[in-house]
Amino acid sequence: MNKLPLQRRAVIKAMLLATTAPWIMQSRGAFASSCDNVVRFGSTNSPDSMNPFATSSSWWPLAFTYDLLVAFDARRYPDRKGFAKEWLVAEDKLTWTFKIWPGMKWSDGKPATARDAAFTYNYLRDSIGKPDELNAGWNEISGLENVTSIIALGDETLQIVTKEPTTWPLNNAIFIVPEHIWKDISYADARSTFRNDPPLVGTGPMIVSEFQQGQFARLKPNPYFRTGQPKTAGLILQHFDTADPIAQGLKSGDLAYGGSLTAAQWADLSKDPSIQVVESRTEQRNWLAFNCASGQGEGSTKALQDPAFRDAISHAIDQKTIVDRAFRGHADPGIGVVYPTAPDYYSELSDIRRHFDLAEAGNRLDAAGYRDANSDGVREDKEGKSFQLELIAGNRGGNLAIPIAAVQLIAGWLEQIGIPVSVTQLEPGALSARAAAPKKGGGGWDLLVSNDWGSPTPIDLLRMGNIALIGRQNQSYWDNDRFNQIISEVQVTVDLKKNQELVNEAARLIYTEAPYIVLCYPFVLEAHRKDCFEGWDTQGVATSWSYFPADRLRPV
């Protein structure tokens, strides 16, 4: 959901309606108030397509309309099931059986069965290796190369057999689509030109009935939703260019829910008795990456490739101060690659954890051979060249923004230990180009401050060091043989305890080698009105990996 639960790859990136504050007042005739039984969400993120095979940035509203087979929420919350009601894996750890909800229907009234799920997966799987391979959206081929067969054993039973043990059948983020809508769509169209215009046909609680890119998405209740038609008259996702009109809309009653709030807006709204503010932990990590490339794409100094240099710099970063000053307390201080929202794998690494100490950072730089030989206040690398590092920074589309104050703090601390830094702030597109794999023209920078939003699965937790993802989720270009081996083992491990051991080893390895310094795990700041609808959860909305709360909101 970077996502919000999201990029997730996400995980989650959503929402609509480009506008300004005056527009809210002018639009009351079109959208009325938040208490007319239509739920209005406001956010600064905007979906680009209703085609799940072509977009990875439209979690909302797609997650309200389509189900995942299982989804992460289905294992965290017993009342948030996906397309499958229950599941099990055989003793061979290869054969998975999923029981589909009996009698379930698509929103157009046609039966929704295991055959639709089998179609969705096989539609993707059969595209592997073809010119129009489906690898561009939420519905993409990753993991399907390890699948032997996917078949429907009648209407209510889906069987997936894998070549090696894997938790992919549970953890994939593929939306199940209706065969009768998609069976005649070519791969070329599915990955690009097919718009999947509303009204969509799904099994979720709310169905997209109208979509204007950059403006809004309107959803209507699904009369065939498996637990009953939702109690509201619909839902509207509105996009705003900034968070200011979202805060104003919550105060005026034009919005029932608002995300993407600033700390100041959140604090101000907390004083309104009609508004409930929530801060929610996410699967986002904010980090400082070192350019660990050697040769093509490498940075300005080979010191970046030296774990001793990176370790010394790590002692000069004060995560608590970053949280307190840059995030106003709305984040957890960073430790390792595993975020607190993955409790099965999270560790505070207390026995190897570094602590902020500029003197210690300087001593370690001296010991590693990075001294200030000419006493000009600037250290030299082992080739005798004075340090002048380029730090590039920027936010990933749909992720929570990193305040510039965090970057300024980092630059200031490095200056104090004799490592001057120049900062370049980049837009998402330019950032992606600079941070691309060296073989694709990326690299040449020294330090990178950015973020990623994953899921609570072992593969996503470790993707920052995955050699197969260099230039994508592995933004440091780091390559470590043992870490690569652990990734290979995780990909074929189903047992939770074994995965915990592997993730713990990998987390310790990447912490010690320090290709990244995890700065913090930011909170989503959101709010909803209490006088219009009930059914909100204390965990917050933006961290959902499902259709929540569209299925349970009801008028007060």
XYZ file of C-alpha atoms in Angstrom:
556
model
C 0.000 0.000 0.000
C 4.849 2.407 -1.927
C 1.522 1.767 -1.678
C 0.538 3.992 0.990
C 0.677 0.548 2.104
C 2.202 0.725 -0.196
C 5.100 1.712 -3.840
C 4.030 -0.109 -1.653
C 6.251 -1.524 -3.976
C 4.771 0.239 -3.045
C 2.745 -0.405 -1.715
C 0.435 2.346 -1.629
C 0.075 5.164 -4.045
C -3.380 6.558 -4.604
C -5.948 9.237 -5.147
C -7.298 12.020 -7.135
C -8.689 15.389 -8.192
C -6.168 18.146 -8.883
C -7.502 21.317 -7.362
C -7.060 24.210 -4.994
C -8.782 25.344 -1.831
C -11.290 27.674 -3.552
C -12.420 24.734 -5.662
C -13.724 22.977 -2.552
C -16.177 25.750 -1.892
C -17.210 25.974 -5.529
C -17.717 22.236 -5.855
C -20.220 21.737 -3.062
C -22.987 21.473 -5.596
C -21.206 18.634 -7.357
C -19.846 16.794 -4.346
C -21.946 18.236 -1.490
C -20.712 17.690 2.078
C -19.072 14.697 3.697
C -22.258 13.847 5.612
C -24.523 13.066 2.631
C -23.693 9.332 2.900
C -20.944 9.602 0.256
C -17.492 9.165 1.788
C -14.937 11.680 0.499
C -11.234 10.976 0.743
C -8.587 13.612 0.024
C -4.902 13.028 -0.734
C -2.001 14.475 -2.695
C -1.388 11.233 -4.588
C -3.046 10.520 -7.913
C -3.663 7.255 -9.798
C -2.763 7.197 -13.468
C -4.772 4.242 -14.795
C -7.510 1.785 -13.888
C -5.625 -1.028 -15.651
C -3.829 -3.162 -13.023
C -1.573 -4.667 -15.713
C -0.288 -1.221 -16.703
C -0.013 0.746 -13.446
C 1.848 0.277 -10.191
C 0.707 3.592 -8.726
C -3.076 3.251 -8.452
C -3.493 1.058 -5.363
C -6.422 3.209 -4.429
C -8.987 2.906 -5.948
C -8.053 -0.487 -7.463
C -7.840 -2.159 -4.031
C -11.420 -1.097 -3.291
C -12.645 -2.742 -6.512
C -10.435 -5.819 -6.995
C -9.362 -8.476 -4.501
C -5.934 -9.998 -4.092
C -6.030 -13.771 -3.678
C -4.948 -13.499 -0.030
C -3.208 -10.168 0.666
C -1.178 -9.233 3.700
C -4.130 -7.885 5.653
C -5.849 -11.276 5.441
C -3.114 -12.694 7.668
C -3.039 -9.713 10.030
C -6.786 -9.179 10.443
C -9.334 -12.027 10.422
C -12.055 -9.763 8.970
C -10.108 -8.601 5.864
C -10.061 -11.623 3.570
C -9.264 -11.527 -0.124
C -10.574 -13.557 -3.072
C -9.788 -16.738 -1.118
C -11.594 -17.505 2.115
C -8.952 -19.935 3.400
C -5.852 -21.778 2.250
C -3.299 -24.437 3.131
C 0.013 -25.784 1.869
C 0.765 -29.494 1.602
C 3.638 -31.201 3.415
C 5.724 -31.023 0.240
C 5.668 -27.197 0.604
C 4.923 -27.027 -3.134
C 1.184 -27.590 -3.430
C -1.093 -24.782 -2.284
C -4.870 -25.107 -2.099
C -7.119 -22.056 -1.855
C -10.816 -22.181 -1.077
C -12.705 -19.430 -2.884
C -15.776 -17.860 -1.309
C -18.798 -19.979 -2.272
C -21.406 -18.214 -4.359
C -19.291 -15.064 -4.765
C -20.231 -12.769 -7.659
C -18.599 -10.055 -9.705
C -20.158 -6.629 -9.460
C -21.997 -7.275 -12.758
C -23.743 -10.275 -11.176
C -21.749 -13.017 -12.909
C -20.171 -15.827 -10.823
C -16.696 -15.131 -9.442
C -14.901 -18.452 -9.162
C -11.552 -20.181 -8.921
C -11.513 -20.158 -12.730
C -11.158 -16.376 -12.691
C -8.200 -16.618 -10.326
C -6.579 -19.321 -12.472
C -7.180 -17.190 -15.558
C -5.556 -14.115 -13.976
C -2.379 -15.954 -12.996
C -2.102 -17.970 -16.204
C -2.737 -14.855 -18.302
C 0.357 -13.369 -16.681
C 2.386 -16.578 -16.672
C 1.793 -17.272 -20.361
C 3.217 -13.838 -21.223
C 6.662 -14.664 -19.815
C 9.349 -14.314 -22.457
C 7.027 -12.837 -25.069
C 7.623 -9.404 -26.647
C 4.739 -7.937 -24.662
C 5.571 -9.657 -21.401
C 3.334 -8.343 -18.612
C 5.853 -6.750 -16.256
C 4.654 -3.153 -15.970
C 1.917 -3.009 -13.313
C 0.630 -4.409 -10.047
C -0.337 -7.475 -12.057
C 3.084 -8.593 -13.245
C 5.047 -11.799 -13.704
C 7.474 -11.756 -10.753
C 7.337 -15.102 -8.949
C 5.419 -16.901 -11.676
C 8.625 -18.295 -13.166
C 8.721 -20.598 -10.121
C 5.217 -21.961 -10.748
C 4.578 -25.390 -12.287
C 0.801 -25.165 -12.625
C -2.231 -23.111 -11.633
C -5.573 -24.831 -12.090
C -9.161 -24.504 -10.920
C -10.501 -27.692 -9.327
C -14.104 -26.652 -9.728
C -15.617 -23.282 -8.884
C -14.414 -23.073 -5.288
C -10.905 -24.579 -5.294
C -7.709 -23.160 -6.760
C -4.505 -25.182 -6.786
C -1.057 -23.658 -7.260
C 1.964 -25.953 -7.555
C 5.421 -24.386 -7.377
C 8.773 -25.735 -8.544
C 10.438 -24.911 -5.232
C 9.076 -23.951 -1.819
C 7.999 -20.306 -1.765
C 5.466 -18.073 -0.033
C 4.684 -16.287 -3.309
C 1.148 -17.790 -3.516
C 0.319 -15.917 -0.296
C 2.396 -12.796 -0.753
C 1.837 -11.749 -4.353
C 0.066 -8.431 -4.938
C -1.859 -9.456 -8.062
C -5.442 -8.269 -8.416
C -7.831 -11.034 -9.493
C -9.713 -9.896 -12.605
C -12.823 -11.341 -14.331
C -12.036 -13.704 -17.193
C -15.104 -12.610 -19.133
C -13.741 -9.044 -19.291
C -10.059 -9.740 -19.920
C -9.895 -12.929 -21.972
C -9.905 -11.106 -25.317
C -7.430 -8.371 -24.321
C -4.035 -8.851 -26.009
C -0.831 -8.620 -24.002
C 0.201 -5.546 -25.975
C -3.042 -3.786 -25.057
C -3.026 -5.012 -21.457
C 0.379 -3.508 -20.737
C -0.272 -0.179 -22.419
C -3.298 1.000 -24.391
C -6.242 -0.798 -22.759
C -7.755 1.798 -20.422
C -10.132 -0.469 -18.513
C -12.621 2.384 -18.454
C -15.297 2.460 -15.729
C -17.526 1.023 -14.675
C -15.032 -1.626 -13.581
C -16.094 -5.150 -12.720
C -14.687 -6.415 -9.433
C -15.399 -8.350 -6.244
C -14.403 -5.591 -3.795
C -16.846 -3.529 -1.733
C -16.641 -0.373 -3.870
C -16.572 -0.323 -7.675
C -14.996 2.477 -9.704
C -17.831 4.031 -11.703
C -16.078 7.180 -12.949
C -12.438 8.213 -13.272
C -10.917 11.517 -14.314
C -7.133 11.318 -14.193
C -5.662 14.033 -12.011
C -9.106 14.909 -10.683
C -11.171 12.225 -8.985
C -12.406 8.668 -8.895
C -16.022 7.974 -7.990
C -16.979 4.572 -6.610
C -20.361 2.961 -6.013
C -21.190 0.177 -3.548
C -21.002 -3.358 -4.909
C -24.482 -4.877 -4.472
C -22.946 -8.366 -4.630
C -20.116 -7.905 -2.135
C -19.687 -11.182 -0.242
C -20.371 -9.772 3.238
C -23.219 -7.557 2.072
C -23.551 -4.264 0.233
C -21.686 -1.444 2.015
C -23.869 0.908 4.034
C -22.693 4.114 2.375
C -23.959 5.528 -0.917
C -20.480 5.614 -2.423
C -16.958 6.905 -2.122
C -15.057 9.688 -3.898
C -11.256 9.849 -3.973
C -10.131 13.413 -4.595
C -6.633 14.562 -5.533
C -5.134 17.834 -4.314
C -1.864 19.421 -5.318
C -0.991 20.239 -1.706
C -2.190 19.199 1.731
C -3.561 22.667 2.586
C -6.995 22.183 0.964
C -7.203 18.723 2.511
C -6.898 20.187 6.008
C -9.381 22.918 5.104
C -11.795 20.361 3.650
C -11.710 18.328 6.854
C -12.471 21.422 8.916
C -15.316 22.559 6.670
C -16.877 19.114 6.343
C -16.228 18.788 2.611
C -13.988 15.783 3.297
C -14.553 12.829 5.597
C -10.947 11.618 5.445
C -7.622 13.234 4.638
C -4.145 11.808 4.213
C -0.765 13.303 3.330
C -1.061 15.831 6.149
C 1.870 17.872 7.402
C 2.852 17.783 11.060
C 1.552 21.326 11.564
C -1.806 20.543 9.946
C -2.126 17.330 11.936
C -1.455 19.188 15.192
C -3.988 21.882 14.294
C -6.693 19.354 13.378
C -6.116 17.483 16.642
C -7.698 20.470 18.443
C -11.008 20.067 16.572
C -13.468 17.918 18.585
C -15.179 16.774 15.379
C -11.956 15.337 13.943
C -9.946 12.271 14.934
C -6.267 12.431 14.028
C -4.253 9.251 13.582
C -0.567 8.584 13.045
C 0.156 5.174 11.590
C 3.341 3.230 11.137
C 4.102 2.295 7.543
C 6.319 0.006 5.500
C 8.350 2.999 4.306
C 12.057 3.331 5.024
C 13.941 6.606 4.598
C 17.637 6.028 4.043
C 21.009 7.389 3.063
C 22.636 5.210 0.388
C 26.319 5.095 -0.502
C 27.270 4.569 -4.135
C 29.030 1.215 -3.784
C 29.582 0.732 -7.527
C 33.063 -0.092 -8.801
C 33.913 0.944 -12.338
C 30.917 2.010 -14.387
C 28.706 4.375 -12.381
C 31.040 4.672 -9.394
C 31.189 7.818 -7.286
C 33.870 10.479 -6.950
C 35.991 8.448 -4.535
C 36.719 4.787 -3.940
C 36.205 5.422 -0.234
C 32.497 4.851 -0.891
C 33.342 1.217 -1.662
C 35.082 0.776 1.711
C 32.899 -0.626 4.541
C 35.193 1.029 7.101
C 34.506 4.461 5.585
C 30.752 3.816 5.514
C 30.814 2.544 9.103
C 32.594 5.699 10.259
C 30.059 7.935 8.504
C 27.265 5.962 10.172
C 28.481 7.173 13.560
C 27.960 10.751 12.363
C 24.233 10.372 11.698
C 21.838 11.040 14.570
C 18.552 9.334 13.709
C 16.781 10.576 16.827
C 17.562 14.200 16.016
C 16.338 13.666 12.459
C 13.033 12.356 13.843
C 12.682 15.089 16.456
C 13.673 18.055 14.306
C 12.882 17.132 10.693
C 9.811 14.939 11.315
C 8.575 16.641 14.515
C 8.464 13.260 16.207
C 6.238 11.581 13.617
C 8.581 8.701 12.820
C 10.535 5.912 14.482
C 14.330 6.365 14.422
C 15.932 4.143 11.808
C 17.955 1.082 12.701
C 18.088 -1.706 10.124
C 16.389 -2.620 6.866
C 13.475 -4.319 8.680
C 10.737 -1.876 9.670
C 8.680 -2.210 12.878
C 5.545 -3.027 10.840
C 7.096 -6.429 10.082
C 7.005 -7.744 13.691
C 7.864 -11.314 12.705
C 11.273 -10.099 11.512
C 11.986 -6.798 13.260
C 15.017 -6.478 15.509
C 16.606 -3.472 17.204
C 20.043 -5.040 16.619
C 20.982 -3.889 20.125
C 24.243 -5.850 20.263
C 25.690 -4.239 17.112
C 23.798 -0.956 17.003
C 25.843 2.195 16.434
C 25.339 5.405 18.378
C 25.772 9.005 17.300
C 29.242 10.243 18.191
C 31.061 12.710 15.946
C 34.356 12.166 17.772
C 34.055 8.418 17.270
C 33.260 8.961 13.591
C 36.410 11.051 13.246
C 38.541 8.475 15.053
C 37.263 5.717 12.795
C 37.974 7.772 9.689
C 41.518 8.350 10.951
C 41.986 4.634 11.630
C 40.675 3.735 8.181
C 43.210 6.057 6.521
C 40.970 9.052 5.760
C 42.824 11.888 7.485
C 43.100 15.621 7.098
C 46.781 15.579 6.129
C 47.146 19.296 5.405
C 44.970 20.520 8.304
C 42.620 22.503 6.045
C 39.522 21.046 7.665
C 38.842 18.648 4.786
C 39.884 15.012 4.850
C 41.568 13.240 1.949
C 40.895 9.802 0.551
C 43.596 7.159 0.111
C 44.547 8.620 -3.263
C 45.241 11.958 -1.587
C 42.195 13.671 -3.077
C 40.185 16.020 -0.855
C 36.627 14.886 -0.248
C 33.797 16.777 -1.904
C 30.795 14.460 -2.047
C 27.666 14.988 -4.091
C 24.481 14.115 -2.223
C 21.368 13.776 -4.360
C 17.967 13.649 -2.691
C 14.345 13.266 -3.638
C 11.097 11.466 -2.984
C 9.673 8.481 -4.814
C 6.292 9.085 -6.419
C 3.552 8.357 -3.894
C 5.874 7.916 -0.902
C 5.829 10.142 2.162
C 8.012 13.194 1.621
C 11.409 13.552 3.268
C 11.748 17.046 4.767
C 14.702 18.999 3.386
C 15.675 19.594 7.016
C 16.730 15.938 7.261
C 19.124 16.360 4.332
C 20.495 19.580 5.793
C 21.197 17.875 9.112
C 23.130 15.107 7.379
C 25.191 17.572 5.337
C 25.956 19.547 8.495
C 27.204 16.541 10.445
C 29.436 15.378 7.608
C 30.886 18.882 7.311
C 31.813 18.704 10.997
C 33.908 15.573 10.469
C 35.736 16.953 7.446
C 33.555 15.535 4.658
C 32.008 18.479 2.759
C 28.831 17.715 0.833
C 26.982 19.494 -1.969
C 23.239 18.792 -2.087
C 21.140 18.418 -5.245
C 17.376 18.068 -4.753
C 15.721 16.179 -7.633
C 12.194 15.609 -8.875
C 11.052 11.933 -8.987
C 11.784 11.496 -12.704
C 15.269 12.995 -12.504
C 15.979 11.022 -9.340
C 15.047 7.751 -11.033
C 17.342 8.562 -13.961
C 20.337 9.393 -11.742
C 19.761 6.351 -9.510
C 19.191 3.890 -12.361
C 21.529 0.936 -12.798
C 24.957 2.014 -14.141
C 24.449 -0.135 -17.231
C 21.360 1.979 -17.926
C 23.164 5.291 -17.522
C 22.705 5.822 -13.795
C 25.283 6.440 -11.092
C 28.074 8.950 -10.782
C 26.637 10.359 -7.554
C 28.143 9.754 -4.092
C 25.320 9.802 -1.551
C 21.581 9.420 -2.047
C 18.793 10.296 0.404
C 15.481 8.745 -0.607
C 13.015 6.081 0.455
C 11.140 2.948 -0.486
C 7.838 1.398 0.550
C 7.586 -2.358 0.560
C 5.596 -5.063 2.294
C 6.174 -7.128 5.444
C 7.482 -10.096 3.430
C 11.097 -11.341 3.615
C 11.756 -10.610 -0.059
C 10.622 -6.983 0.253
C 12.450 -6.500 3.543
C 15.736 -7.517 1.918
C 15.284 -6.043 -1.539
C 17.552 -3.061 -0.779
C 20.503 -5.445 -1.069
C 19.201 -7.708 -3.823
C 21.713 -7.796 -6.693
C 18.892 -8.559 -9.139
C 17.301 -5.214 -8.246
C 20.306 -2.912 -8.692
C 19.083 0.450 -9.935
C 15.561 -0.339 -8.812
C 15.067 -1.231 -5.143
C 18.828 -1.751 -4.631
C 19.825 1.889 -4.932
C 23.309 1.557 -3.429
C 24.506 -0.811 -6.206
C 25.765 -3.024 -3.361
C 26.781 -6.583 -4.246
C 27.593 -9.101 -1.511
C 27.966 -12.838 -2.136
C 26.574 -14.015 1.190
C 23.642 -11.612 1.012
C 22.851 -12.848 -2.491
C 22.924 -16.408 -1.192
C 20.510 -15.514 1.606
C 18.125 -13.969 -0.933
C 18.209 -17.228 -2.902
C 17.411 -19.219 0.243
C 14.566 -16.901 1.283
C 12.963 -17.282 -2.139
C 12.561 -21.046 -1.580
C 11.757 -21.045 2.156
C 8.215 -21.404 3.491
C 8.965 -22.082 7.170
C 8.565 -18.930 9.276
C 11.289 -19.773 11.782
C 13.826 -20.475 9.036
C 12.887 -17.243 7.268
C 13.314 -15.347 10.533
C 16.833 -16.735 10.885
C 17.704 -15.811 7.302
C 16.268 -12.301 7.538
C 18.070 -11.702 10.837
C 21.394 -12.767 9.331
C 20.847 -10.605 6.263
C 19.781 -7.590 8.337
C 22.932 -7.861 10.444
C 25.134 -8.252 7.390
C 23.777 -5.200 5.584
C 23.898 -3.165 8.810
C 27.551 -4.076 9.374
C 28.589 -3.476 5.762
C 26.595 -0.212 5.768
C 25.727 0.359 2.109
C 22.765 2.202 3.643
C 22.084 4.148 6.792
C 18.387 3.822 7.624
C 17.316 7.249 8.842
C 13.778 6.612 10.037
C 10.483 4.832 9.471
C 7.989 7.681 8.944
C 4.382 7.737 10.086
C 1.391 8.513 7.909
C -0.437 11.515 9.315
C -4.147 11.267 8.588
C -7.469 12.391 9.999
C -11.178 11.692 9.656
C -14.322 13.391 10.801
C -16.205 11.712 13.631
C -19.621 13.230 12.947
C -20.452 11.616 9.585
C -19.289 7.992 9.480
C -18.203 5.283 11.878
C -16.220 2.130 11.267
C -12.754 3.722 11.101
C -9.958 1.766 12.724
C -7.356 2.926 15.214
C -4.589 1.592 12.922
C -5.429 4.189 10.303
C -6.538 3.903 6.708
C -3.407 4.566 4.678
C -1.557 1.506 5.995
C -4.177 -0.945 4.732
C -3.181 -3.712 2.319
C -6.811 -4.357 1.389
C -10.152 -2.717 0.683
C -10.432 -1.475 4.292
C -12.345 0.632 5.346
C -14.624 0.827 2.287
C -16.470 -2.328 3.362
C -17.509 -1.177 6.840
C -18.027 2.565 6.963
C -21.594 3.510 7.823
C -23.419 6.741 8.625
C -23.328 7.895 12.223
